Tab-separated table of C-alpha atoms in Angstrom:
chain	number	residue	atom	x	y	z
A	17	MET	CA	43.827	37.551	-13.843
A	18	ASN	CA	40.894	36.047	-12.001
A	19	ASP	CA	42.645	32.708	-11.196
A	20	PRO	CA	44.911	32.748	-8.187
A	21	VAL	CA	48.434	31.555	-8.960
A	22	VAL	CA	49.741	28.542	-7.111
A	23	ALA	CA	53.069	29.243	-5.445
A	24	ASN	CA	55.007	26.220	-6.747
A	25	GLY	CA	55.317	26.523	-10.485
A	26	GLY	CA	52.843	29.211	-11.435
A	27	ALA	CA	49.958	26.820	-12.400
A	28	THR	CA	46.447	28.110	-11.934
A	29	VAL	CA	43.631	26.359	-10.136
A	30	ALA	CA	41.674	26.006	-13.395
A	31	SER	CA	44.532	24.220	-15.199
A	32	LEU	CA	45.043	21.905	-12.217
A	33	ALA	CA	41.332	21.139	-12.160
A	34	GLY	CA	41.480	20.237	-15.871
A	35	GLU	CA	44.419	17.916	-15.295
A	36	LEU	CA	42.638	16.353	-12.347
A	37	ALA	CA	39.543	15.682	-14.468
A	38	THR	CA	41.730	14.047	-17.163
A	39	GLU	CA	43.423	11.794	-14.618
A	40	GLN	CA	40.065	10.905	-13.036
A	41	ALA	CA	38.770	9.870	-16.475
A	42	LYS	CA	41.815	7.639	-16.936
A	43	VAL	CA	41.258	6.068	-13.509
A	44	GLY	CA	37.587	5.506	-14.333
A	45	LEU	CA	38.516	3.820	-17.613
A	46	LEU	CA	41.024	1.599	-15.791
A	47	ALA	CA	38.405	0.723	-13.154
A	48	GLN	CA	35.960	-0.310	-15.882
A	49	THR	CA	38.632	-2.450	-17.569
A	50	VAL	CA	39.500	-4.129	-14.256
A	51	ALA	CA	35.837	-4.805	-13.515
A	52	GLY	CA	35.374	-6.364	-16.947
A	53	LEU	CA	38.424	-8.553	-16.491
A	54	GLN	CA	37.198	-9.638	-13.065
A	55	VAL	CA	33.870	-10.709	-14.619
A	56	GLU	CA	35.715	-12.653	-17.359
A	57	LEU	CA	37.909	-14.346	-14.777
A	58	ALA	CA	34.888	-15.220	-12.644
A	59	ASN	CA	33.114	-16.720	-15.699
A	60	HIS	CA	36.216	-18.789	-16.458
A	61	ASP	CA	36.323	-20.053	-12.873
A	62	LEU	CA	32.596	-20.891	-13.012
A	63	LYS	CA	33.208	-23.040	-16.105
A	64	GLU	CA	36.086	-24.795	-14.373
A	65	PHE	CA	33.966	-25.675	-11.318
A	66	SER	CA	30.659	-26.199	-13.126
A	67	ALA	CA	30.495	-29.795	-11.829
A	68	VAL	CA	30.154	-28.680	-8.191
A	69	ILE	CA	28.137	-25.465	-8.585
A	70	LYS	CA	24.345	-25.714	-8.853
A	71	PRO	CA	22.795	-23.651	-11.666
A	72	GLU	CA	20.594	-21.682	-9.221
A	73	SER	CA	23.649	-20.487	-7.258
A	74	LEU	CA	25.755	-19.362	-10.225
A	75	ALA	CA	24.992	-15.667	-9.708
A	76	ALA	CA	25.883	-15.751	-6.005
A	77	VAL	CA	29.118	-17.630	-6.657
A	78	ARG	CA	30.030	-15.177	-9.448
A	79	GLU	CA	29.591	-12.249	-7.008
A	80	GLN	CA	31.731	-14.012	-4.436
A	81	LEU	CA	34.428	-14.692	-7.048
A	82	ILE	CA	34.498	-11.008	-7.985
A	83	GLU	CA	34.597	-9.824	-4.337
A	84	ASN	CA	36.996	-12.439	-2.879
A	85	ARG	CA	38.406	-14.639	-5.607
A	86	GLU	CA	41.093	-16.447	-3.580
A	87	GLY	CA	38.769	-17.370	-0.707
A	88	THR	CA	36.010	-18.541	-3.035
A	89	LEU	CA	38.411	-20.606	-5.120
A	90	GLY	CA	39.671	-22.249	-1.934
A	91	LEU	CA	36.121	-23.252	-1.040
A	92	LEU	CA	35.408	-24.529	-4.551
A	93	ARG	CA	38.610	-26.605	-4.618
A	94	GLY	CA	37.509	-28.176	-1.335
A	95	LEU	CA	34.257	-29.275	-2.958
A	96	VAL	CA	35.944	-31.033	-5.887
A	97	PRO	CA	36.715	-34.667	-5.109
A	98	PRO	CA	40.388	-35.472	-5.542
A	99	ALA	CA	41.243	-37.157	-8.801
A	100	LYS	CA	42.503	-40.702	-8.688
A	101	VAL	CA	46.253	-40.619	-9.049
A	102	ASP	CA	47.869	-43.761	-10.351
A	103	PRO	CA	51.108	-44.630	-8.622
A	104	PRO	CA	54.127	-43.900	-10.741
A	105	VAL	CA	55.455	-46.826	-12.736
A	106	VAL	CA	58.820	-47.847	-11.372
A	107	SER	CA	60.980	-49.741	-13.808
A	108	PRO	CA	63.430	-52.307	-12.446
A	109	PRO	CA	67.043	-51.192	-12.296
A	110	PRO	CA	69.106	-52.196	-15.300
A	111	ALA	CA	71.298	-55.278	-15.055
A	112	PRO	CA	74.862	-54.426	-14.105
A	113	ILE	CA	77.473	-54.411	-16.835
A	114	HIS	CA	80.585	-56.199	-15.749
A	115	ASN	CA	84.092	-55.273	-16.630
A	116	ARG	CA	85.840	-58.108	-18.452
A	117	ALA	CA	88.961	-57.607	-16.396
A	118	THR	CA	87.142	-58.265	-13.130
A	119	ALA	CA	84.401	-60.653	-14.314
A	120	ARG	CA	84.676	-64.274	-13.235
A	121	PRO	CA	83.952	-67.017	-15.796
A	122	VAL	CA	81.050	-69.367	-15.167
A	123	ALA	CA	81.958	-73.040	-14.743
A	124	PRO	CA	80.639	-75.323	-17.563
A	125	ALA	CA	78.786	-77.542	-15.076
A	126	ALA	CA	76.847	-74.506	-13.884
A	127	VAL	CA	75.783	-73.654	-17.416
A	128	GLY	CA	73.705	-76.803	-17.703
A	129	GLY	CA	75.905	-79.492	-19.249
A	130	GLY	CA	75.318	-83.071	-18.147
A	131	GLY	CA	77.892	-84.564	-15.812
A	132	THR	CA	80.867	-82.838	-14.326
A	133	ALA	CA	82.995	-80.159	-15.914
A	134	ALA	CA	85.999	-82.524	-16.127
A	135	ASP	CA	83.937	-85.119	-18.059
A	136	ALA	CA	82.730	-82.525	-20.592
A	137	ASP	CA	86.239	-81.158	-21.091
A	138	GLY	CA	87.745	-84.612	-21.429
A	139	LYS	CA	85.220	-85.739	-24.010
A	140	ALA	CA	85.592	-82.575	-26.090
A	141	THR	CA	89.346	-82.946	-26.005
A	142	LYS	CA	89.105	-86.572	-27.148
A	143	ILE	CA	86.815	-85.605	-30.058
A	144	ARG	CA	89.152	-82.790	-31.116
A	145	ASN	CA	92.257	-84.945	-30.968
A	146	ARG	CA	90.602	-87.800	-32.872
A	147	ALA	CA	89.343	-85.300	-35.510
A	148	HIS	CA	92.943	-84.121	-36.070
A	149	GLU	CA	94.116	-87.713	-36.487
A	150	ILE	CA	91.320	-88.530	-38.984
A	151	SER	CA	91.935	-85.321	-40.934
A	152	LYS	CA	95.669	-86.118	-41.336
A	153	ALA	CA	95.290	-89.814	-42.038
A	154	ASP	CA	92.385	-89.673	-44.515
A	155	ARG	CA	93.156	-86.215	-45.913
A	156	VAL	CA	89.599	-84.916	-45.357
A	157	PRO	CA	88.500	-81.469	-44.177
A	158	PHE	CA	88.498	-80.962	-40.403
A	159	SER	CA	84.697	-80.471	-40.294
A	160	VAL	CA	84.146	-83.928	-41.886
A	161	ALA	CA	86.749	-85.447	-39.571
A	162	PHE	CA	85.118	-83.812	-36.557
A	163	ARG	CA	81.732	-85.372	-37.408
A	164	ARG	CA	83.359	-88.794	-37.742
A	165	ALA	CA	85.202	-88.312	-34.440
A	166	GLU	CA	81.949	-87.360	-32.715
A	167	LEU	CA	80.374	-90.594	-33.888
A	168	GLU	CA	83.389	-92.670	-32.760
A	169	VAL	CA	83.922	-91.067	-29.338
A	170	GLY	CA	80.211	-90.591	-28.616
A	171	ALA	CA	79.496	-94.301	-29.058
């Protein structure tokens, strides 16, 4: 046995060195993957801010994005002019729905009839009463009697 035995578990220095080399290879592979992803992310950010970055400074900005992405993005966002934001469209509130039990009726004069409410009610009552009389006396339908009564009372 040329390899000294490690006290905790009986592993030799050569086997530990082999495991260390394997883990270092894994770390190297992960470092390469991370570096590639950083370059892809930097290229994506360069496309996003292409309007404010001059073509001659692309390489320098890419390096800064790889080294300090958050700080560089903060600077680039400061260079972009703010977009015009239209104010939100506010719709008028809906008309209230009244409960029939608590709603108050509108007076006929307020609706737009000519004259006072008492005049309109009195005339309508006269037409109705006369139409009943004509309908009974002449034995004609109420609608015909009503038209005749309108002509009589309206004149």
